[in-house]
């Protein structure tokens, strides 16, 4: 089952959320660390609709049914099915969405991950991330995705 890392919205939060939801995009955040998921949600949810999952396996299950996302923000290194694996699967089944993955890296790369980063053009941001830079990257990628239709 998908996990939602947010507390319930207060009634006073709803008008602002509704007002800004149409300006932003729909973003899938994939990270096995709960604190990172929560931090990303807090950073992005004022401008975008944010869906979070705790593994690339969960992301794949969701994306098989619902691929209506402008952007996927994905940790590269996760147990079992990594962000690299998720991207490679997307490249086969939904190439346009594979191009809209922003990778979060922790700097510790396996040889497979290092080779992968050489082969793909996807943007990446290192942990700990600069909040302003992350928000700017997300906003630019959402706008680019919308421009392509």
PDB file of C-alpha atoms in Angstrom, residues 77-138:
ATOM      1  CA  UNK A  77      20.425   4.106  -4.312  1.00  0.00           C
ATOM      2  CA  UNK A  78      17.686   2.092  -2.593  1.00  0.00           C
ATOM      3  CA  UNK A  79      17.543  -1.563  -1.553  1.00  0.00           C
ATOM      4  CA  UNK A  80      16.262  -4.229  -3.947  1.00  0.00           C
ATOM      5  CA  UNK A  81      14.978  -2.131  -6.885  1.00  0.00           C
ATOM      6  CA  UNK A  82      17.006   1.088  -7.142  1.00  0.00           C
ATOM      7  CA  UNK A  83      16.317   4.437  -8.755  1.00  0.00           C
ATOM      8  CA  UNK A  84      18.587   3.252 -11.575  1.00  0.00           C
ATOM      9  CA  UNK A  85      16.395   0.163 -12.028  1.00  0.00           C
ATOM     10  CA  UNK A  86      13.239   2.297 -11.978  1.00  0.00           C
ATOM     11  CA  UNK A  87      14.646   4.612 -14.636  1.00  0.00           C
ATOM     12  CA  UNK A  88      15.716   1.709 -16.842  1.00  0.00           C
ATOM     13  CA  UNK A  89      12.212   0.221 -16.570  1.00  0.00           C
ATOM     14  CA  UNK A  90      10.634   3.593 -17.390  1.00  0.00           C
ATOM     15  CA  UNK A  91      12.943   4.005 -20.387  1.00  0.00           C
ATOM     16  CA  UNK A  92      11.463   0.777 -21.787  1.00  0.00           C
ATOM     17  CA  UNK A  93       7.792   1.391 -20.995  1.00  0.00           C
ATOM     18  CA  UNK A  94       7.389   5.188 -20.846  1.00  0.00           C
ATOM     19  CA  UNK A  95      10.425   6.914 -22.335  1.00  0.00           C
ATOM     20  CA  UNK A  96       9.021  10.439 -22.013  1.00  0.00           C
ATOM     21  CA  UNK A  97       8.575   9.963 -18.261  1.00  0.00           C
ATOM     22  CA  UNK A  98      12.079   8.488 -17.930  1.00  0.00           C
ATOM     23  CA  UNK A  99      13.382  11.838 -19.202  1.00  0.00           C
ATOM     24  CA  UNK A 100      11.550  13.597 -16.368  1.00  0.00           C
ATOM     25  CA  UNK A 101      13.367  11.921 -13.470  1.00  0.00           C
ATOM     26  CA  UNK A 102      15.383  14.141 -11.150  1.00  0.00           C
ATOM     27  CA  UNK A 103      17.845  11.936  -9.263  1.00  0.00           C
ATOM     28  CA  UNK A 104      18.798  12.509  -5.653  1.00  0.00           C
ATOM     29  CA  UNK A 105      22.289  11.234  -4.978  1.00  0.00           C
ATOM     30  CA  UNK A 106      24.062  10.655  -1.717  1.00  0.00           C
ATOM     31  CA  UNK A 107      27.481  10.684  -3.330  1.00  0.00           C
ATOM     32  CA  UNK A 108      28.251   7.009  -2.596  1.00  0.00           C
ATOM     33  CA  UNK A 109      28.039   5.388  -6.001  1.00  0.00           C
ATOM     34  CA  UNK A 110      28.182   1.761  -6.918  1.00  0.00           C
ATOM     35  CA  UNK A 111      30.044   1.058 -10.165  1.00  0.00           C
ATOM     36  CA  UNK A 112      26.641   0.431 -11.789  1.00  0.00           C
ATOM     37  CA  UNK A 113      25.313   3.816 -10.615  1.00  0.00           C
ATOM     38  CA  UNK A 114      28.465   5.667 -11.686  1.00  0.00           C
ATOM     39  CA  UNK A 115      28.258   4.139 -15.180  1.00  0.00           C
ATOM     40  CA  UNK A 116      24.538   4.890 -15.350  1.00  0.00           C
ATOM     41  CA  UNK A 117      25.081   8.574 -14.549  1.00  0.00           C
ATOM     42  CA  UNK A 118      27.560   8.802 -17.418  1.00  0.00           C
ATOM     43  CA  UNK A 119      24.961   7.369 -19.811  1.00  0.00           C
ATOM     44  CA  UNK A 120      21.884   9.459 -18.951  1.00  0.00           C
ATOM     45  CA  UNK A 121      21.233  13.170 -19.225  1.00  0.00           C
ATOM     46  CA  UNK A 122      18.849  13.344 -16.287  1.00  0.00           C
ATOM     47  CA  UNK A 123      19.546  16.122 -13.813  1.00  0.00           C
ATOM     48  CA  UNK A 124      20.691  15.215 -10.339  1.00  0.00           C
ATOM     49  CA  UNK A 125      21.024  16.931  -6.997  1.00  0.00           C
ATOM     50  CA  UNK A 126      23.254  15.825  -4.125  1.00  0.00           C
ATOM     51  CA  UNK A 127      22.208  15.262  -0.512  1.00  0.00           C
ATOM     52  CA  UNK A 128      22.151  17.363   1.526  1.00  0.00           C
ATOM     53  CA  UNK A 129      20.419  19.527  -1.054  1.00  0.00           C
ATOM     54  CA  UNK A 130      20.228  23.262  -1.342  1.00  0.00           C
ATOM     55  CA  UNK A 131      16.493  23.918  -0.920  1.00  0.00           C
ATOM     56  CA  UNK A 132      16.360  26.906  -3.290  1.00  0.00           C
ATOM     57  CA  UNK A 133      18.282  25.023  -5.980  1.00  0.00           C
ATOM     58  CA  UNK A 134      16.031  21.972  -5.615  1.00  0.00           C
ATOM     59  CA  UNK A 135      12.845  24.058  -5.861  1.00  0.00           C
ATOM     60  CA  UNK A 136      14.209  25.911  -8.907  1.00  0.00           C
ATOM     61  CA  UNK A 137      15.143  22.618 -10.627  1.00  0.00           C
ATOM     62  CA  UNK A 138      11.721  21.099  -9.877  1.00  0.00           C
TER      63      UNK A 138
END
